PDB file of C-alpha atoms in Angstrom:
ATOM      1  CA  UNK W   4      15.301  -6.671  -1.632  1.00 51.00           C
ATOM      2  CA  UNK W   5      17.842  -7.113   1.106  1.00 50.00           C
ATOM      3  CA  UNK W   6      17.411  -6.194   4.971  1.00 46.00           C
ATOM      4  CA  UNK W   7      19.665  -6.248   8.097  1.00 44.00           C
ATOM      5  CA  UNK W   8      17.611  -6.864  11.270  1.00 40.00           C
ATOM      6  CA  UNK W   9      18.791  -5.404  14.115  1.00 39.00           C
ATOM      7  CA  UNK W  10      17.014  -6.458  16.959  1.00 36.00           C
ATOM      8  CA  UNK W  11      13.691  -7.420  18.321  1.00 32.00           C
ATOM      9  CA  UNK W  12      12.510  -4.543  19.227  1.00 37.00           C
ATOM     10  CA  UNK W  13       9.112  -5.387  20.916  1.00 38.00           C
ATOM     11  CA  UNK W  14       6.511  -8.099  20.956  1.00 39.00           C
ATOM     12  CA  UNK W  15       2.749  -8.017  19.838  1.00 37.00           C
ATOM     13  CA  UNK W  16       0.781 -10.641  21.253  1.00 37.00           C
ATOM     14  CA  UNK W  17       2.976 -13.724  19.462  1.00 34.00           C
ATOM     15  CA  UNK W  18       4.674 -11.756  16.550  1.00 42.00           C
ATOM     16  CA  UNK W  19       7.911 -10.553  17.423  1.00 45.00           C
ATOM     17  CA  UNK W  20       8.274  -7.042  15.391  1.00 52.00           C
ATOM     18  CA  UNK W  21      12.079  -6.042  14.708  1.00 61.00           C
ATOM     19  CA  UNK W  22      13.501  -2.971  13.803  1.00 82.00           C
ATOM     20  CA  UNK W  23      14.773  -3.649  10.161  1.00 91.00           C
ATOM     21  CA  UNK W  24      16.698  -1.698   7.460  1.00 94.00           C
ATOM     22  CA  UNK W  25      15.589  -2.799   3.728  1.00 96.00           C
ATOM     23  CA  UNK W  26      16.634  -1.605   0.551  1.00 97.00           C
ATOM     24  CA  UNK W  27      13.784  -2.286  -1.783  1.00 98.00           C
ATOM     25  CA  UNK W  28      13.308  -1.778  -5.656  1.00 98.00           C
ATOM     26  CA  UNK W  29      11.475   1.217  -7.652  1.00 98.00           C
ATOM     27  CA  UNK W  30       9.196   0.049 -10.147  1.00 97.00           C
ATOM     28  CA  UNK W  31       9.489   0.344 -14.182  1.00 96.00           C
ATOM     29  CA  UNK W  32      11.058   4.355 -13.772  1.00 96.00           C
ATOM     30  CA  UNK W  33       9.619   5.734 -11.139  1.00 96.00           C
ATOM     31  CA  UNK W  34      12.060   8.258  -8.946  1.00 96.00           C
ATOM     32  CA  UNK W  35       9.662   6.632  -5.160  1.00 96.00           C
ATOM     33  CA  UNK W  36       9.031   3.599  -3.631  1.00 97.00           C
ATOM     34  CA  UNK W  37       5.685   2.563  -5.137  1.00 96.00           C
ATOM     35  CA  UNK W  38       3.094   2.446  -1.930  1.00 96.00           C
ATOM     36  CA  UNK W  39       2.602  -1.464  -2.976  1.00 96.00           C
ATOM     37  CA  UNK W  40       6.042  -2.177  -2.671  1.00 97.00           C
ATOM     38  CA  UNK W  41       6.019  -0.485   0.831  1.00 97.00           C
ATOM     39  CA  UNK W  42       2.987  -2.438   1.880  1.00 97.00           C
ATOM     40  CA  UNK W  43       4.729  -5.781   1.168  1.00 96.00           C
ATOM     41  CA  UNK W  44       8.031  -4.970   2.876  1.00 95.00           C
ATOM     42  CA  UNK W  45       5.803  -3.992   5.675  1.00 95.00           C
ATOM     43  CA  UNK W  46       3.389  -6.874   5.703  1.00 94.00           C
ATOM     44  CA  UNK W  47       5.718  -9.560   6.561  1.00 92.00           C
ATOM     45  CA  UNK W  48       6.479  -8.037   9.910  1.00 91.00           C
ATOM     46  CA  UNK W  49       2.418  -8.578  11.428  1.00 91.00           C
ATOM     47  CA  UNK W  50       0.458 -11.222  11.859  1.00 91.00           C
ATOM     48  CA  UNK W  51      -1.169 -12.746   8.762  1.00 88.00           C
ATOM     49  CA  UNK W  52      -5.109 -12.579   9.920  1.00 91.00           C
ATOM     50  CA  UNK W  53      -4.542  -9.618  11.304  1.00 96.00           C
ATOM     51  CA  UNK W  54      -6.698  -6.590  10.354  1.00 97.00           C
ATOM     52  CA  UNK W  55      -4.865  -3.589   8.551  1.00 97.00           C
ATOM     53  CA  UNK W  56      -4.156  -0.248   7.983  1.00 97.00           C
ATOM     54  CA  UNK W  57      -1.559   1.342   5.723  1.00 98.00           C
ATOM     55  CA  UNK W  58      -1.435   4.780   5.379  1.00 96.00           C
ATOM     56  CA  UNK W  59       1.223   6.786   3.126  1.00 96.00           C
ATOM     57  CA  UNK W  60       2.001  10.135   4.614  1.00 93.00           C
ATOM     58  CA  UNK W  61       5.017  11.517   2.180  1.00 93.00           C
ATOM     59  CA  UNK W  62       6.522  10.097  -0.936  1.00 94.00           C
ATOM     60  CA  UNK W  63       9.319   8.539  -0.423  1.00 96.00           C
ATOM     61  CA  UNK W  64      12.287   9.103  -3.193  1.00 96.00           C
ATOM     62  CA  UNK W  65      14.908   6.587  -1.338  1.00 97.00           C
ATOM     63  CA  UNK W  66      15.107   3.070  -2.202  1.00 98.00           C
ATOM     64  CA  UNK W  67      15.954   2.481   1.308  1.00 98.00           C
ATOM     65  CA  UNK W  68      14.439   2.388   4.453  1.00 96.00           C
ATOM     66  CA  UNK W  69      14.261   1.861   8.195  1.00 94.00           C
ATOM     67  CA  UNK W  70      10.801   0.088   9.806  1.00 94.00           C
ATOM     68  CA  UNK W  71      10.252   0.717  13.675  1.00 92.00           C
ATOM     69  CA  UNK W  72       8.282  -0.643  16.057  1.00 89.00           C
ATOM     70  CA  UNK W  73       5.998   1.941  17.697  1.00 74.00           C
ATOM     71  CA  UNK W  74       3.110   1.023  20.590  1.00 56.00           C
ATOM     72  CA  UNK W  75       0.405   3.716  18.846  1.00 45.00           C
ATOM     73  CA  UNK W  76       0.496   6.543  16.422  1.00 41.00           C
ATOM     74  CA  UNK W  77       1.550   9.037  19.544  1.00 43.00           C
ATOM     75  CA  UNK W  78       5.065   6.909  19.625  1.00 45.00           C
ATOM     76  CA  UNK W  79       5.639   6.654  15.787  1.00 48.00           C
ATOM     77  CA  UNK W  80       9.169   8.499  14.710  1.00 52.00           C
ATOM     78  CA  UNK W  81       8.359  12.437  13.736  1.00 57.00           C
ATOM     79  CA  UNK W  82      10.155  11.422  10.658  1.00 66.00           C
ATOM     80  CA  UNK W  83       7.993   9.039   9.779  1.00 86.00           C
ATOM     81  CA  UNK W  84       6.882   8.810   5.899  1.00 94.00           C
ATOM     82  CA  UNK W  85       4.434   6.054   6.027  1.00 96.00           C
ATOM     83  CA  UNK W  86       2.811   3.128   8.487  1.00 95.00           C
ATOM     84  CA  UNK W  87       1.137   0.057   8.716  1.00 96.00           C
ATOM     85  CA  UNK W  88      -1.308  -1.033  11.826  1.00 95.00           C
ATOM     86  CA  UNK W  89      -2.560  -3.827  12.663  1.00 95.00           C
ATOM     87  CA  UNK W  90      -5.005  -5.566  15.349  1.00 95.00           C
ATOM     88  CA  UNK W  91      -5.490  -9.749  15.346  1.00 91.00           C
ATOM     89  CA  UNK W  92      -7.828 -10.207  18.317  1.00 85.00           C
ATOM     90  CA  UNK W  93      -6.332  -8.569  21.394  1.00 78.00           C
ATOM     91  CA  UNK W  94      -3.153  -8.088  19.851  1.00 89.00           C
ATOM     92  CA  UNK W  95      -2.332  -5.041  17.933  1.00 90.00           C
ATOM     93  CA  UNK W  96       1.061  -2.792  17.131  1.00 92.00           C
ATOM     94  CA  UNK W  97       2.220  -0.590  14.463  1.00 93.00           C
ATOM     95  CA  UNK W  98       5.131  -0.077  12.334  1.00 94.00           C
ATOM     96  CA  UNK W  99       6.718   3.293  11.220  1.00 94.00           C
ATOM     97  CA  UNK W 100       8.910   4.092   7.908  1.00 95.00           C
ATOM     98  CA  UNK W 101      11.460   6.427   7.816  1.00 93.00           C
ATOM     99  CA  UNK W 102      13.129   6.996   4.826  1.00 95.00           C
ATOM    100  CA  UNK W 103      17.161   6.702   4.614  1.00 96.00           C
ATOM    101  CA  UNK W 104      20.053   7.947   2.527  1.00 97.00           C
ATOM    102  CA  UNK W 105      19.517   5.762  -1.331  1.00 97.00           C
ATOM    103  CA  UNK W 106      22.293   3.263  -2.299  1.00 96.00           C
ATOM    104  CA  UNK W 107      23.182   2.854  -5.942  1.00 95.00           C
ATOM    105  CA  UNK W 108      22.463   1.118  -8.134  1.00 96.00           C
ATOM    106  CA  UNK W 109      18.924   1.269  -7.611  1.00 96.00           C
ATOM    107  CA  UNK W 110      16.859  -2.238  -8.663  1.00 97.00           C
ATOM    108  CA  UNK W 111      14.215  -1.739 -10.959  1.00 97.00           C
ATOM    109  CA  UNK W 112      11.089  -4.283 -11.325  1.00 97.00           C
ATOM    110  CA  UNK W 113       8.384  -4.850 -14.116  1.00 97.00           C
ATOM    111  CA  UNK W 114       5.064  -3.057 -13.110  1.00 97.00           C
ATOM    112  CA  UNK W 115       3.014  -3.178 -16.374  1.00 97.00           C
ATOM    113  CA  UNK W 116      -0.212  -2.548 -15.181  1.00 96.00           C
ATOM    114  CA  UNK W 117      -1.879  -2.547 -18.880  1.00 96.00           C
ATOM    115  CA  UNK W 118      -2.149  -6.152 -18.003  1.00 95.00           C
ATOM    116  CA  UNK W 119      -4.445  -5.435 -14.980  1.00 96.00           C
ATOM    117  CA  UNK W 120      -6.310  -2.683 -16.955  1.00 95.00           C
ATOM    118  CA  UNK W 121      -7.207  -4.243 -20.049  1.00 95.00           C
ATOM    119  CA  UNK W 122      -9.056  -6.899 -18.491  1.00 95.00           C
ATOM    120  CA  UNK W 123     -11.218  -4.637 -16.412  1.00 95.00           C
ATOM    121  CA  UNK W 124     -14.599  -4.316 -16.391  1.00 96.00           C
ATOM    122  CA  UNK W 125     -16.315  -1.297 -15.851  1.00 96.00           C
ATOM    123  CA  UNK W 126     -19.820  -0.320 -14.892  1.00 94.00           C
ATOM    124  CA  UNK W 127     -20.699   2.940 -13.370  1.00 92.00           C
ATOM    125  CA  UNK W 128     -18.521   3.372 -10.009  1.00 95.00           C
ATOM    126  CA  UNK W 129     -17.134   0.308  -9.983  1.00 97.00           C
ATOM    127  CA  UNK W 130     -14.837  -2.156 -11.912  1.00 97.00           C
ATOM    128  CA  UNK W 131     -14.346  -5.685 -11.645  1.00 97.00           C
ATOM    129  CA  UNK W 132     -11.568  -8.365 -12.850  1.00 95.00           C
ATOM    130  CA  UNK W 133     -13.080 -11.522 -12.809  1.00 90.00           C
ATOM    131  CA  UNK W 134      -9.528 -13.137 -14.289  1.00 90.00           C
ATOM    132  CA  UNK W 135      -6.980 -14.030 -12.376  1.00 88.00           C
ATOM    133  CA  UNK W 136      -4.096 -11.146 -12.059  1.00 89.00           C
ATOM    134  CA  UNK W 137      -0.541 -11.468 -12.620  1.00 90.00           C
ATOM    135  CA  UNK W 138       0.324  -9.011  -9.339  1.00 95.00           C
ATOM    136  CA  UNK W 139      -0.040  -9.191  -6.174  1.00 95.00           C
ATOM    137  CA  UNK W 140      -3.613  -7.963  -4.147  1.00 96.00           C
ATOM    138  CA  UNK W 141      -2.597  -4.720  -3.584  1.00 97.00           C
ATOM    139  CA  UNK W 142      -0.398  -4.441  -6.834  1.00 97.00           C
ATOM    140  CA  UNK W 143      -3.387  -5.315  -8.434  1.00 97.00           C
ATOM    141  CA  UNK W 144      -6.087  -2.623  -6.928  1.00 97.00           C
ATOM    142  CA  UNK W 145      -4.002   0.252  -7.738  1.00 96.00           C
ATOM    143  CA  UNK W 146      -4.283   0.001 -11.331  1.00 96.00           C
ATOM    144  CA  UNK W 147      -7.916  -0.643 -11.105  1.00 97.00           C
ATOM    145  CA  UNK W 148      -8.271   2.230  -9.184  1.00 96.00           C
ATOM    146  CA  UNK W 149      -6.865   4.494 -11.260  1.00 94.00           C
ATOM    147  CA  UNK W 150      -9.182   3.185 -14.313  1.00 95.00           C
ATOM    148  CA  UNK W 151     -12.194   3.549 -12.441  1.00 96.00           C
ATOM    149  CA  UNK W 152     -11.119   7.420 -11.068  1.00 94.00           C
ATOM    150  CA  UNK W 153     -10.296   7.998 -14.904  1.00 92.00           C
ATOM    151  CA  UNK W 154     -13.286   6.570 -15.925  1.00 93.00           C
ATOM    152  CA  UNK W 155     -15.944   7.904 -13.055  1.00 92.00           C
ATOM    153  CA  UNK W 156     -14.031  11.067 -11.909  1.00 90.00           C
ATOM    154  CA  UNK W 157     -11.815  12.450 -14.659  1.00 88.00           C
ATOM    155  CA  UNK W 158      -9.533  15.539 -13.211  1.00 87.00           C
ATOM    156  CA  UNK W 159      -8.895  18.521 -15.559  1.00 84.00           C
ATOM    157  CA  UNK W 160      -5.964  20.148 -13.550  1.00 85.00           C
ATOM    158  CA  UNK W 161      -2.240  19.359 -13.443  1.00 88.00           C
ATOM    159  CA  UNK W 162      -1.653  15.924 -11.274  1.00 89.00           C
ATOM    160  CA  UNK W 163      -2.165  12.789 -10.374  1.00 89.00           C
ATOM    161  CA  UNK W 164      -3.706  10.501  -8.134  1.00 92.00           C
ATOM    162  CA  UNK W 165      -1.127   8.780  -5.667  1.00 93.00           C
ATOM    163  CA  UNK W 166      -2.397   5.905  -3.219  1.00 95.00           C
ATOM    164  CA  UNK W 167      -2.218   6.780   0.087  1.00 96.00           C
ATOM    165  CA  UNK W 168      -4.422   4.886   2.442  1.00 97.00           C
ATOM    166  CA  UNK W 169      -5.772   1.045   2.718  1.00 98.00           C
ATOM    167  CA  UNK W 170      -7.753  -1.044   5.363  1.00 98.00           C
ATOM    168  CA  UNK W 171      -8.495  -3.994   5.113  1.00 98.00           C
ATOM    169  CA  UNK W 172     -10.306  -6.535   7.488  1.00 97.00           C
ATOM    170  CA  UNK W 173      -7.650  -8.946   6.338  1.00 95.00           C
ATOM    171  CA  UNK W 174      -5.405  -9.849   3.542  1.00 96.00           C
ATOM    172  CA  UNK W 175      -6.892 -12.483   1.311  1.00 94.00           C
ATOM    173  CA  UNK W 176      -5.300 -15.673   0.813  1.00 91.00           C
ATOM    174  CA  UNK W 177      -6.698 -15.852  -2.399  1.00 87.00           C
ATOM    175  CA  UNK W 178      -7.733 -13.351  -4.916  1.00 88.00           C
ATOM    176  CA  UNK W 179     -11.726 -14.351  -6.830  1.00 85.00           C
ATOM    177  CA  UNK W 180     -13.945 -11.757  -8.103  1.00 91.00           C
ATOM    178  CA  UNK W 181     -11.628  -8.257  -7.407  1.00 96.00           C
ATOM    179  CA  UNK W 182     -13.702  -5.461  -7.337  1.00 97.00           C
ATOM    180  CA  UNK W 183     -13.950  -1.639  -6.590  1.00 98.00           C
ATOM    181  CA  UNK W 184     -16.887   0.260  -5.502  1.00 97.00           C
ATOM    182  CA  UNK W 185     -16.308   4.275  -5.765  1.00 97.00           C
ATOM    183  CA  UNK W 186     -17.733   5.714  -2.668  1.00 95.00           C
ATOM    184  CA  UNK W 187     -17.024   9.069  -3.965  1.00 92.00           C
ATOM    185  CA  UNK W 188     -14.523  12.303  -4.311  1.00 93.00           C
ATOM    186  CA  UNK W 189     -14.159  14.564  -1.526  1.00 91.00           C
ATOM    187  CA  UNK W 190     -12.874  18.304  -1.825  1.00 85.00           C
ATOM    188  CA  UNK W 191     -11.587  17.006  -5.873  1.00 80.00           C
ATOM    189  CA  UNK W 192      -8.785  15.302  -3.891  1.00 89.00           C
ATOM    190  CA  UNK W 193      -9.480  12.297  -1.359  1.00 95.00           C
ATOM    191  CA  UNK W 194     -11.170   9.789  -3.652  1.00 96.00           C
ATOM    192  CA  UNK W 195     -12.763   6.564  -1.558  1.00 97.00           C
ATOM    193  CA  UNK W 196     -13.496   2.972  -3.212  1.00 98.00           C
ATOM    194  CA  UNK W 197     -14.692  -0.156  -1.307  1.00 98.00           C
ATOM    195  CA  UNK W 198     -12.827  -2.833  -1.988  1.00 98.00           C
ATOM    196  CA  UNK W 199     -15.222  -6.250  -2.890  1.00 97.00           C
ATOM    197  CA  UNK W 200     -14.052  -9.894  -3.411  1.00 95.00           C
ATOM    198  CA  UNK W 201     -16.240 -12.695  -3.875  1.00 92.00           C
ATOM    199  CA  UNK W 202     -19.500  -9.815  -3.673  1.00 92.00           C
ATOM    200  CA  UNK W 203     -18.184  -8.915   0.345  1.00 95.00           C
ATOM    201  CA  UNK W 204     -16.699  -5.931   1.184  1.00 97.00           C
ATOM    202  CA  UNK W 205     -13.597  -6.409   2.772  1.00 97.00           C
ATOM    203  CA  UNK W 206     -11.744  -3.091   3.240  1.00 98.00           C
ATOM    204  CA  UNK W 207     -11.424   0.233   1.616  1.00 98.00           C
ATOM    205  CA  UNK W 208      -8.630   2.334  -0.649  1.00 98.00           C
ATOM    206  CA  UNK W 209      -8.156   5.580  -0.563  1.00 98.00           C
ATOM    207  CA  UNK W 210      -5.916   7.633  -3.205  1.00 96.00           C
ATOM    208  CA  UNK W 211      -5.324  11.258  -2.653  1.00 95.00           C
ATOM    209  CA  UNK W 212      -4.932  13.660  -5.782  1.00 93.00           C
ATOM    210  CA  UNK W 213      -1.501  15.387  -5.665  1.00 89.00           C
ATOM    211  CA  UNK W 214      -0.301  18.031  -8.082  1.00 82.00           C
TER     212      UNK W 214
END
């Protein structure tokens, strides 16, 4: 991943959030930036107790990017493809993605997520890893996620289910006891899970189904 940072842009309570252009890597062969890879690129621009929301608007087929600084969801860029917002205390800002023209070649990572989903546990709507996982937090939901939709919701029709949303009351430090909780499907196509660690509830994921 490589970025060129412009400028500092604007300043949430101490964290000074710059206008940056990355170029990040697809993973295994996917043709879009994987929402997990977008959440990381954009987590290292807020504060790291902060609470969180990501959301995923569009899919994004470029491997590279520009983040803004935007004071609420009013200012973000029209061209905006997805977002991350965050509040720590009585600070809070937002960031805005907007997809750019792709370089070549594009860098590929590993994402083998048989190694999250084999050693899940299910057990009605939810499904647990009690081990620890060889991905990052969010890297690591997804793929539970998608075993417990499969597994509590199975879809008939052409599609698939793409992540698009995630709050959480803040990012772990550590990860003990992952677990999802399906809240349920709405309309066939907005499916809700709350996400548990250590028994607490500490956030929710959302994945939308998209044909």
């Amino acid at each position: 991943m490589t970025a060129q940072t412009r400028k500092v842009s604007r300043k949430y309570g101490r964290v000074p959030v710059t206008s940056v252009e990355l170029t990040l890597p697809f993973l295994e062969q996917r043709q879009y930036l994987h929402g997990t890879t977008l959440f990381e690129a954009l987590r290292k621009h807020v504060p790291s107790e902060a609470a969180l929301t990501f959301k995923v608007s569009q899919i994004i087929k470029s491997n590279c990017i520009r983040i803004e600084a935007a004071d609420d969801a009013n200012e973000r860029n029209s061209h905006s493809a997805a977002s991350l917002a965050w509040k720590n205390g009585e600070g809070r800002g937002s960031l805005a993605v907007v997809p750019l023209d792709p370089t070549h070649p594009i860098e590929r990572h590993s994402y083998d997520e048989s190694l999250v989903t084999q050693k899940c546990s299910l057990s009605g709507q939810s499904v647990e890893l009690d081990v620890a996982p060889p991905f990052t937090f969010v890297a690591t939901l997804i793929p539970m996620f998608k075993t417990l939709l499969k597994s509590a919701h199975p879809m008939e029709q052409p599609g698939q289910w793409m992540f698009t949303r995630l709050e959480l009351d803040r990012h772990p430090d550590t990860i003990i006891a992952l677990g999802l909780s399906l809240d349920g499907v709405v309309g066939g196509s907005l499916a809700r899970s709350r996400i548990m660690l250590g028994g607490k509830s500490i956030g929710a994921l959302y994945y939308s189904w998209v044909n």
